[in-house]
PDB file of C-alpha atoms and ligand atoms in Angstrom:
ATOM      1  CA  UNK A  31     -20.908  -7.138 -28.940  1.00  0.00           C
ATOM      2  CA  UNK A  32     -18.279  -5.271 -27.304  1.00  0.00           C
ATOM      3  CA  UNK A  33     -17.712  -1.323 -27.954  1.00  0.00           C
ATOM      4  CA  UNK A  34     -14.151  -1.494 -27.589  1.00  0.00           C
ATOM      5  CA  UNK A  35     -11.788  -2.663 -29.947  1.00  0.00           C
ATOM      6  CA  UNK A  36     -10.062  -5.610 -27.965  1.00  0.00           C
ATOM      7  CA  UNK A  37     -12.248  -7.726 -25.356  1.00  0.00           C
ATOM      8  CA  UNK A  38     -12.436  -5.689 -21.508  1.00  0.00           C
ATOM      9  CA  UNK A  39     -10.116  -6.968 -19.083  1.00  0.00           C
ATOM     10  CA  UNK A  40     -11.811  -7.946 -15.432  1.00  0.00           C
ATOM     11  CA  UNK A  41     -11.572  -5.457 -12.743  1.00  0.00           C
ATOM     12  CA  UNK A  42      -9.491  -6.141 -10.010  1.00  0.00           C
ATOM     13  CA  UNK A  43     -11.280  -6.609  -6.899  1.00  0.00           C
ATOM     14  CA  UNK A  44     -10.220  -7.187  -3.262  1.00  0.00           C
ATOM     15  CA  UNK A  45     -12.916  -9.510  -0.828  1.00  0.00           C
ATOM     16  CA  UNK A  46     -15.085  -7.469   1.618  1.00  0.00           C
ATOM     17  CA  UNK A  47     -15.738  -8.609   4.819  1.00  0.00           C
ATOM     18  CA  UNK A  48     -19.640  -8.752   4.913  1.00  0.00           C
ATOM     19  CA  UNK A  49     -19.991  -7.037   1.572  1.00  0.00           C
ATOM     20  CA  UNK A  50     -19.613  -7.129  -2.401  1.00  0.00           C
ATOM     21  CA  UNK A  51     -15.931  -7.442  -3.974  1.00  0.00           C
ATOM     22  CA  UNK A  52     -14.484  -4.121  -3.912  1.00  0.00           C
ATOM     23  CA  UNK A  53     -13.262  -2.879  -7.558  1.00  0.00           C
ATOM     24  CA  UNK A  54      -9.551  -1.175  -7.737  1.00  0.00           C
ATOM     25  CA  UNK A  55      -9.257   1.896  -9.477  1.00  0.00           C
ATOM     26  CA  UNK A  56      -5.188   2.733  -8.854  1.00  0.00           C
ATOM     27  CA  UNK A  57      -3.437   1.962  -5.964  1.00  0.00           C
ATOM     28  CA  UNK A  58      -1.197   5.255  -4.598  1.00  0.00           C
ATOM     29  CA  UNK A  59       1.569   4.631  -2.525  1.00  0.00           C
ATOM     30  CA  UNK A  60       2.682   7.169   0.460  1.00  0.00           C
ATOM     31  CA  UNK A  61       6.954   6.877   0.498  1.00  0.00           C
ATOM     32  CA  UNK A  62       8.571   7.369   4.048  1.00  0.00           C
ATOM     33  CA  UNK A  63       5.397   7.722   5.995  1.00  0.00           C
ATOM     34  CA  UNK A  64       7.280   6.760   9.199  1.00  0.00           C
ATOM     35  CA  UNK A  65       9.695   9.086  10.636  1.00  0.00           C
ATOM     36  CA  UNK A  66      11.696   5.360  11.288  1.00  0.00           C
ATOM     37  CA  UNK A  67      11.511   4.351   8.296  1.00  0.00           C
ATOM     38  CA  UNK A  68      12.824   7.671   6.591  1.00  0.00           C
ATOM     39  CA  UNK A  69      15.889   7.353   8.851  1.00  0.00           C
ATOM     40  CA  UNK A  70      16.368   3.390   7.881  1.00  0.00           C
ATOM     41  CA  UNK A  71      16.611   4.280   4.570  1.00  0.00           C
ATOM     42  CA  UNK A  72      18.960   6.861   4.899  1.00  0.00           C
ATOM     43  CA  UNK A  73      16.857  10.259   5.130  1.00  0.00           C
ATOM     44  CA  UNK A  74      15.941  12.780   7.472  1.00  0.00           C
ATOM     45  CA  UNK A  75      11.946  13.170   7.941  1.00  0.00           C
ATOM     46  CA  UNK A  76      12.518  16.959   9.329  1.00  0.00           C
ATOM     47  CA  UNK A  77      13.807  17.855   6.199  1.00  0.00           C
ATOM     48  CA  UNK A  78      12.068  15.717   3.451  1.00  0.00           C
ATOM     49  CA  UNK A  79       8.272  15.703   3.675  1.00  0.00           C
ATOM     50  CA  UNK A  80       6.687  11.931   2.504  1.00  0.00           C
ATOM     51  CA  UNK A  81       5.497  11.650  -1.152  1.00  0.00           C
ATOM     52  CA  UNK A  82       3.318  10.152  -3.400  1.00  0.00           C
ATOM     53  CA  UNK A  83       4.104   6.869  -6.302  1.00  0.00           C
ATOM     54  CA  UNK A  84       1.477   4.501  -7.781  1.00  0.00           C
ATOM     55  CA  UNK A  85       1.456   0.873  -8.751  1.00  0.00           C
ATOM     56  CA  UNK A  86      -1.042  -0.832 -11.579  1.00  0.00           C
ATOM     57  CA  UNK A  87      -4.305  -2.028 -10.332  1.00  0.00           C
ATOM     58  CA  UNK A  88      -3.678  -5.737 -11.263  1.00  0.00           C
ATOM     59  CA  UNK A  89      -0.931  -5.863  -8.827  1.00  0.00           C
ATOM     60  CA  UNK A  90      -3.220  -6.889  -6.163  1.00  0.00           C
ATOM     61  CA  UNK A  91      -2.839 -10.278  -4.907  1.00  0.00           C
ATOM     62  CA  UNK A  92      -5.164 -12.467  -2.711  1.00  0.00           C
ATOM     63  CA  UNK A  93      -4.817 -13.225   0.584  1.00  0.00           C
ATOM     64  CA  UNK A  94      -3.600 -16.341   1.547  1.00  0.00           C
ATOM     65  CA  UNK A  95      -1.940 -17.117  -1.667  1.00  0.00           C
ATOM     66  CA  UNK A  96       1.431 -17.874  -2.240  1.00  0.00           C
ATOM     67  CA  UNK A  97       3.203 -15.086  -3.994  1.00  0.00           C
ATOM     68  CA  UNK A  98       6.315 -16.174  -6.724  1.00  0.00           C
ATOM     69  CA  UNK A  99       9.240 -15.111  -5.977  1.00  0.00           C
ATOM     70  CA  UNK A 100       9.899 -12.107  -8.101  1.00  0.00           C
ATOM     71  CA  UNK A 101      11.777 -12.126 -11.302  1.00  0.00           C
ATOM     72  CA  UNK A 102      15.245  -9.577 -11.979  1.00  0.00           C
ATOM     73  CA  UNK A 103      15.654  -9.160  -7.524  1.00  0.00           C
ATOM     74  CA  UNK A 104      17.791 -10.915  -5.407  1.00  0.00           C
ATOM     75  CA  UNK A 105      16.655  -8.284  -2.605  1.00  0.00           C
ATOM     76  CA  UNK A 106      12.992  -8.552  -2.356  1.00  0.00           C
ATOM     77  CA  UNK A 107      11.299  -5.989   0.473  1.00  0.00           C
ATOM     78  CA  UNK A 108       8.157  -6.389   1.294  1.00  0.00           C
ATOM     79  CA  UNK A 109       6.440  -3.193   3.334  1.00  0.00           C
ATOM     80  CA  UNK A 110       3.797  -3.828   5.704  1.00  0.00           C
ATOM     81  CA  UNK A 111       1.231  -1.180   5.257  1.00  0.00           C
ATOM     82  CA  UNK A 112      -2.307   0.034   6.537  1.00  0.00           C
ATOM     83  CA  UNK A 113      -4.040   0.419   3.019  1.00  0.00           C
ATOM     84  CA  UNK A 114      -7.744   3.267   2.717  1.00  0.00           C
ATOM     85  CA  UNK A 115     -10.209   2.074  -0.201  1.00  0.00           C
ATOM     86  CA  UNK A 116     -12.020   4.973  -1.414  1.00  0.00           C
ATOM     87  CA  UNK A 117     -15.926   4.782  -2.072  1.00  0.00           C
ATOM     88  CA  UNK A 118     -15.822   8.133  -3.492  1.00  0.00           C
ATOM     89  CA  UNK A 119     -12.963  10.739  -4.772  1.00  0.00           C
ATOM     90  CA  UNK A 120     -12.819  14.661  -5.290  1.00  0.00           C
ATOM     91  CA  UNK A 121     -10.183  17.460  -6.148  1.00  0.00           C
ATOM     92  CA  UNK A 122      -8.752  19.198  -3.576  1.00  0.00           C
ATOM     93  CA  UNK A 123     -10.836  17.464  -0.859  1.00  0.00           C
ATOM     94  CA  UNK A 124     -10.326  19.204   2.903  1.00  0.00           C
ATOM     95  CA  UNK A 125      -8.900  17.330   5.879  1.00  0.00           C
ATOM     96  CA  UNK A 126     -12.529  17.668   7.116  1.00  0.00           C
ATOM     97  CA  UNK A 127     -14.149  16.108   4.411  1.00  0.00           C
ATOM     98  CA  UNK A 128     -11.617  13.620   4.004  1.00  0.00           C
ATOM     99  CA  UNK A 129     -12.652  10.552   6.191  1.00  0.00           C
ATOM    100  CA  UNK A 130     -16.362  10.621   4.419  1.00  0.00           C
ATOM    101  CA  UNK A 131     -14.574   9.732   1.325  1.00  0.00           C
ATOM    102  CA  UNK A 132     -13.543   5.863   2.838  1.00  0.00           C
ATOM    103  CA  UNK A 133     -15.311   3.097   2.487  1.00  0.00           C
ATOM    104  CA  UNK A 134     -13.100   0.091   4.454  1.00  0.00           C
ATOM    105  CA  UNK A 135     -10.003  -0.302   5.170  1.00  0.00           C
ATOM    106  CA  UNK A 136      -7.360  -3.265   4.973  1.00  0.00           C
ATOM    107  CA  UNK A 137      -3.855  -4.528   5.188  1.00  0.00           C
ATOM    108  CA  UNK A 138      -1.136  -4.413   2.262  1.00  0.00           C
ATOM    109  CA  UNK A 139       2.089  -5.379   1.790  1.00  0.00           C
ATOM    110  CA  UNK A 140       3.849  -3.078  -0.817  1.00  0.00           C
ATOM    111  CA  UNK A 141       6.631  -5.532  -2.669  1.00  0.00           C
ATOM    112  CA  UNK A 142       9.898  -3.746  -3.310  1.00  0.00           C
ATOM    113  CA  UNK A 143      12.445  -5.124  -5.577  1.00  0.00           C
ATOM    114  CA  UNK A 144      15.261  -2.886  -3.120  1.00  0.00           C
ATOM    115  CA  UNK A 145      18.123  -3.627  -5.527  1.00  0.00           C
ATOM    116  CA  UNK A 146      16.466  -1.860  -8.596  1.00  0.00           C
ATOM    117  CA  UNK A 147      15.112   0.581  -6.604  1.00  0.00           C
ATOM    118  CA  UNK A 148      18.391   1.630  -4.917  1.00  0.00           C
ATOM    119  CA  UNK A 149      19.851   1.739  -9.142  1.00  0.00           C
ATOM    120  CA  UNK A 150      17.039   3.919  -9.741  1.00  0.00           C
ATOM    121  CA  UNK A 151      17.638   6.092  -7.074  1.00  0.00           C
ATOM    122  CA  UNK A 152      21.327   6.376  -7.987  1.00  0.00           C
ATOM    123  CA  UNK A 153      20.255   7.399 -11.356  1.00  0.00           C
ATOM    124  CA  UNK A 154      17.335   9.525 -10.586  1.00  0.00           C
ATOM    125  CA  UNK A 155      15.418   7.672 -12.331  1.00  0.00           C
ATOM    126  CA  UNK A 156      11.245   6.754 -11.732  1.00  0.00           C
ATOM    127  CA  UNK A 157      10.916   3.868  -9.221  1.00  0.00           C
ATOM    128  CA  UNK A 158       8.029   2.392 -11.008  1.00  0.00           C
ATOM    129  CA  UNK A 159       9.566  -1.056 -12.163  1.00  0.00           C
ATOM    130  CA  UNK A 160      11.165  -1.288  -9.053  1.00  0.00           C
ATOM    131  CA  UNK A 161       7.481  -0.966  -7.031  1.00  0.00           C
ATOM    132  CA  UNK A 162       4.454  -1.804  -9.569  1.00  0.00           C
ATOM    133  CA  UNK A 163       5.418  -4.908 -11.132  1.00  0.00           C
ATOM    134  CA  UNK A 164       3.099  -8.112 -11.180  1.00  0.00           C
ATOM    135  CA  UNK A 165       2.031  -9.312  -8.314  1.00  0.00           C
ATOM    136  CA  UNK A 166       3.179  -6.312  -5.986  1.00  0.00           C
ATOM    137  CA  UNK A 167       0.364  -5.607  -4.286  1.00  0.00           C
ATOM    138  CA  UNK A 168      -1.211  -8.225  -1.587  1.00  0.00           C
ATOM    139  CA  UNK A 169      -3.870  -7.023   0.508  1.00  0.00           C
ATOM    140  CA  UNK A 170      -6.137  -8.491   3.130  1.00  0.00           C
ATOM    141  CA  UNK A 171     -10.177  -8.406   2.975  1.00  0.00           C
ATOM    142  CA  UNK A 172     -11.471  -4.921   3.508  1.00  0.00           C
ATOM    143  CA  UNK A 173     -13.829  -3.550   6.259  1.00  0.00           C
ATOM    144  CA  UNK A 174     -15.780  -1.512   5.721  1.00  0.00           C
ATOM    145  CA  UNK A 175     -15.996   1.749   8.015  1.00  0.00           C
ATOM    146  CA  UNK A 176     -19.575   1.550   8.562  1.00  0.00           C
ATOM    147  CA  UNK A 177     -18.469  -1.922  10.231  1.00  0.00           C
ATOM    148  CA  UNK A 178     -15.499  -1.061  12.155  1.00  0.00           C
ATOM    149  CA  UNK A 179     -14.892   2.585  12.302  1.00  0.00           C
ATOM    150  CA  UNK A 180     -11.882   4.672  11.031  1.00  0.00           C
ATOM    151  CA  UNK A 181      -8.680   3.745  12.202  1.00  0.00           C
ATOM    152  CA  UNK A 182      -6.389   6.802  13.318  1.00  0.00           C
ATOM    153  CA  UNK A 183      -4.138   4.423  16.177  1.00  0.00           C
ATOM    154  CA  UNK A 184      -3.301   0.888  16.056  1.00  0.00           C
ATOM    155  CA  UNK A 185       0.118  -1.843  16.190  1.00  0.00           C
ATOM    156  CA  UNK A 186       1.151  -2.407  12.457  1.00  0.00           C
ATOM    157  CA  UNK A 187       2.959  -5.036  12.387  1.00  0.00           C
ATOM    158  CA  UNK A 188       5.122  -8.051  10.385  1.00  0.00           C
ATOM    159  CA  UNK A 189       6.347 -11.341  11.269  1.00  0.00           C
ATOM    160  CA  UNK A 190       8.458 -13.400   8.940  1.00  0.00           C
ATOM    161  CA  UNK A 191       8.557 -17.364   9.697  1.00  0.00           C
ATOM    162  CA  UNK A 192       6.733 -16.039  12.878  1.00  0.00           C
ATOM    163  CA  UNK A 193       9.297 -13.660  13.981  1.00  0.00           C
ATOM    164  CA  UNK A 194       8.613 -10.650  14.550  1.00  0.00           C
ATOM    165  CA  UNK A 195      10.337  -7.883  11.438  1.00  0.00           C
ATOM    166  CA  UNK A 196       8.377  -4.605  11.514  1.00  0.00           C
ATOM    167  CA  UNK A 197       6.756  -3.094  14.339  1.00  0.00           C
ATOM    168  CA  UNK A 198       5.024   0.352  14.516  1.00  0.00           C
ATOM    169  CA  UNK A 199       1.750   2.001  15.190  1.00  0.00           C
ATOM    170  CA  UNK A 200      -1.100   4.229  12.928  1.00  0.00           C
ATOM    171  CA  UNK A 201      -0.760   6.643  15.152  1.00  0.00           C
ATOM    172  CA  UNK A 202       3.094   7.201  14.623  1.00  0.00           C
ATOM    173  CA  UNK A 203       2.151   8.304  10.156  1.00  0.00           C
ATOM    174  CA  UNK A 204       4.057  11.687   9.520  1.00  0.00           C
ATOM    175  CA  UNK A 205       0.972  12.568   7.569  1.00  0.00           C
ATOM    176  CA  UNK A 206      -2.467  11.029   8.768  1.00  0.00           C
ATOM    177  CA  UNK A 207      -5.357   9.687   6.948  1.00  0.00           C
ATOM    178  CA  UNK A 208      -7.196  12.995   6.772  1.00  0.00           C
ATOM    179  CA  UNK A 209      -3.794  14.997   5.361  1.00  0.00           C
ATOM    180  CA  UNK A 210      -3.000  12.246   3.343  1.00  0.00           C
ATOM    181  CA  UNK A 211      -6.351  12.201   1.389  1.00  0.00           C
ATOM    182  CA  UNK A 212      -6.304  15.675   1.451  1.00  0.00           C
ATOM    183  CA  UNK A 213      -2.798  16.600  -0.170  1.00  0.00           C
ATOM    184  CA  UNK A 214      -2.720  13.543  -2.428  1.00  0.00           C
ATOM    185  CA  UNK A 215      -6.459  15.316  -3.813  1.00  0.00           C
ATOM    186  CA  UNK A 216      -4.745  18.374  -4.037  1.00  0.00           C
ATOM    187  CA  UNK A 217      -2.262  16.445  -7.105  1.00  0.00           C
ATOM    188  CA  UNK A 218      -4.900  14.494  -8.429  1.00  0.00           C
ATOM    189  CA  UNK A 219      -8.355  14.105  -8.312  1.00  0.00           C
ATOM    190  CA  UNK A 220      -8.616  10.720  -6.500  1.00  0.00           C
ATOM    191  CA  UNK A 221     -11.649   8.703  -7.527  1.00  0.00           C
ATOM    192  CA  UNK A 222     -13.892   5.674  -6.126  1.00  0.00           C
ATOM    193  CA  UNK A 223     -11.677   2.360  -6.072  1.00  0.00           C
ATOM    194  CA  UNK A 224      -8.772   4.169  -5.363  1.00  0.00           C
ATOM    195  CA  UNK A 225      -6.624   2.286  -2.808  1.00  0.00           C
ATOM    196  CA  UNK A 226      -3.812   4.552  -0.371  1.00  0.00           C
ATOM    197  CA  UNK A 227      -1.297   2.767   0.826  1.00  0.00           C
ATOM    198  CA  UNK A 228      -0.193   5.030   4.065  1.00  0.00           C
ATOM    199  CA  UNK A 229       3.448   3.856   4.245  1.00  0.00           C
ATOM    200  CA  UNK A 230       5.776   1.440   6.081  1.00  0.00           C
ATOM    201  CA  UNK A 231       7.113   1.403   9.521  1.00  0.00           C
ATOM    202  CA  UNK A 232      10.676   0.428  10.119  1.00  0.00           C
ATOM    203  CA  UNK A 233      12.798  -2.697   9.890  1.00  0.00           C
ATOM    204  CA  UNK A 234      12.497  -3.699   6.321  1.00  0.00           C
ATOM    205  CA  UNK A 235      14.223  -6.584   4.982  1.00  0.00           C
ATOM    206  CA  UNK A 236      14.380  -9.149   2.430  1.00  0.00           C
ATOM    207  CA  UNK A 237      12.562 -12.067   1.695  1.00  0.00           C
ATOM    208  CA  UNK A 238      12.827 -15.190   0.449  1.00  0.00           C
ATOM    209  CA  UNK A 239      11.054 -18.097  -1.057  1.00  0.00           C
ATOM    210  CA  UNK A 240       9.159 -20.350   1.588  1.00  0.00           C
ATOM    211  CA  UNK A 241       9.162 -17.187   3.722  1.00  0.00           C
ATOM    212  CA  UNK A 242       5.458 -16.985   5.435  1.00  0.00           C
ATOM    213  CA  UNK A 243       4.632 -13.708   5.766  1.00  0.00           C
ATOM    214  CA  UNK A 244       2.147 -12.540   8.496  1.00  0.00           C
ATOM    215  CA  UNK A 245       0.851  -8.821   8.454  1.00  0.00           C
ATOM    216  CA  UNK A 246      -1.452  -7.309  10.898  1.00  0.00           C
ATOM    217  CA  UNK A 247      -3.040  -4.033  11.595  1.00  0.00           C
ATOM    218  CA  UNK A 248      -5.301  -3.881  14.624  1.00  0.00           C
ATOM    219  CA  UNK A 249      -8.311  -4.039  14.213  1.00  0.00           C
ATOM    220  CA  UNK A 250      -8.442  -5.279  10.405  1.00  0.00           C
ATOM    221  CA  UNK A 251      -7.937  -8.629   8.947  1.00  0.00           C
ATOM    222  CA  UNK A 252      -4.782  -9.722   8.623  1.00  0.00           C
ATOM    223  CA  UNK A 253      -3.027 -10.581   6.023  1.00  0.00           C
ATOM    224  CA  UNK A 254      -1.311 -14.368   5.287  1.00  0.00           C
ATOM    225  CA  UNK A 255       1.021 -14.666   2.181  1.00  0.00           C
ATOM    226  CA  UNK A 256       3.638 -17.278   1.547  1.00  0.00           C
ATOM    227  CA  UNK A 257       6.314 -16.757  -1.320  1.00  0.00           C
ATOM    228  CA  UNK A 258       6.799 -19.665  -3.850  1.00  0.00           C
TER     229      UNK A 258
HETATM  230 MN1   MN B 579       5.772   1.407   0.950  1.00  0.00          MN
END
C-alpha cells in the first residue's frame, strides 16, 4: 500500500544510448544564450546578461513522435537547444567542479508559444504558460559523457521540412557549460535528473502542423519530431 495519499505518478524519463532510462528531476531553461539570438529578439547581450526559467518535468516528449499542435498559439517557436542531464547536483558548485556533475548529454527543442510570451512580456508578467506547458519539452536519447565526452564546440542546428532554420555553434554560448552549472548552483541547489537547457541560436520561427522538424547537435543524437 502506498504512503502517499493519491497513487505516485511515473517519473519522466528520457532513453539512454547504451544505458538505463534517465529520470527528470526539473528541466531549467538558459534565456538568450546566443549573443544572435538576444539581438533577434530585440536585446542587446552587452548589456543584459542570459537568465534562468524552468518548465515541468512531464513536458518531455519522445523522440520521433509527433508533437500536437499546441492549444491557445497561432505562433508556435520551437528553440533548438543543446540540453546537460545532471547525475549529481550541489549548491554553489565551482566552474571547476562543474563538468563532474554531467552525466550525458542530448538535444532539445524548447516549444515557445511566441504570442503569449510576447503578452507576457508586455505585461511583465512570468513566462511560464507561455514556455512549460504540455508537451514542451522534446529531447533526443542522451549520451552519456563517459561515452562521448563533454561537448564545449559543435554546429547546433534546425531544419524545418529539410530546410535549413537555425544555425549556430556550442562554442558561440554567452555563458558555457561550466558557468552555466556554476551560476545556476549559485540560485538553486541543482540536483541529479536535473536537465539544462543551454539556450537557442538565432533564426527562430514558427511552426506549423505537418512541419518535420530535424534538430542536431554534433556529436549527439539527433532529434526527429513531426507536429500533428
Ligand atoms: Mn530557449
Amino acid at each position: 500500500m502506498s504512503v502517499y495519499a493519491i497513487p505516485l505518478w511515473e517519473t519522466p524519463a528520457i532513453p539512454v544510448v547504451d544505458g538505463d532510462p534517465f529520470p527528470v528531476h526539473r528541466i531549467f531553461c538558459v534565456g538568450r544564450n546566443y549573443a544572435a539570438h538576444a539581438r533577434e529578439m530585440g536585446h542587446d547581450p552587452d548589456r543584459e546578461p542570459p537568465f534562468f526559467f524552468a518548465k515541468p518535468a512531464n513536458a518531455v516528449v519522445a523522440n520521433r513522435t509527433t508533437v500536437p499542435y499546441p492549444d491557445e498559439t497561432s505562433d508556435m517557436h520551437p528553440e533548438i537547444e543543446m540540453v546537460v542531464a545532471l547525475a549529481s547536483g550541489g549548491y554553489r558548485i565551482s566552474e571547476n567542479e562543474a563538468l563532474d556533475r554531467i552525466y550525458g548529454y542530448c538535444v532539445g527543442l524548447d516549444f515557445t508559444r511566441r504570442d503569449m510570451q510576447s503578452g507576457f512580456k508586455g505585461m511583465g508578467r512570468p513566462w511560464d504558460m507561455a514556455k512549460g506547458f504540455d508537451r514542451s519539452a522534446p529531447m533526443s536519447e542522451i549520451q552519456r559523457v563517459k561515452d562521448v565526452g563533454h561537448v564545449s564546440e559543435g554546429a547546433v542546428t534546425l531544419t524545418v521540412n529539410g530546410e535549413m532554420r537555425q544555425s549556430g555553434d556550442v562554442n558561440q554560448l554567452i555563458w558555457n557549460v561550466p558557468e552555466t552549472i556554476s551560476y545556476l548552483s549559485s540560485l538553486i541547489t541543482l540536483c541529479p535528473g536535473d536537465l539544462i537547457m543551454t539556450g537557442t541560436p538565432s533564426g527562430v520561427s514558427a511552426v506549423v502542423s505537418g512541419d518535420h522538424l530535424f534538430g542536431q547537435v554534433d556529436g549527439l543524437a539527433d532529434l526527429d519530431i513531426r507536429i500533428g
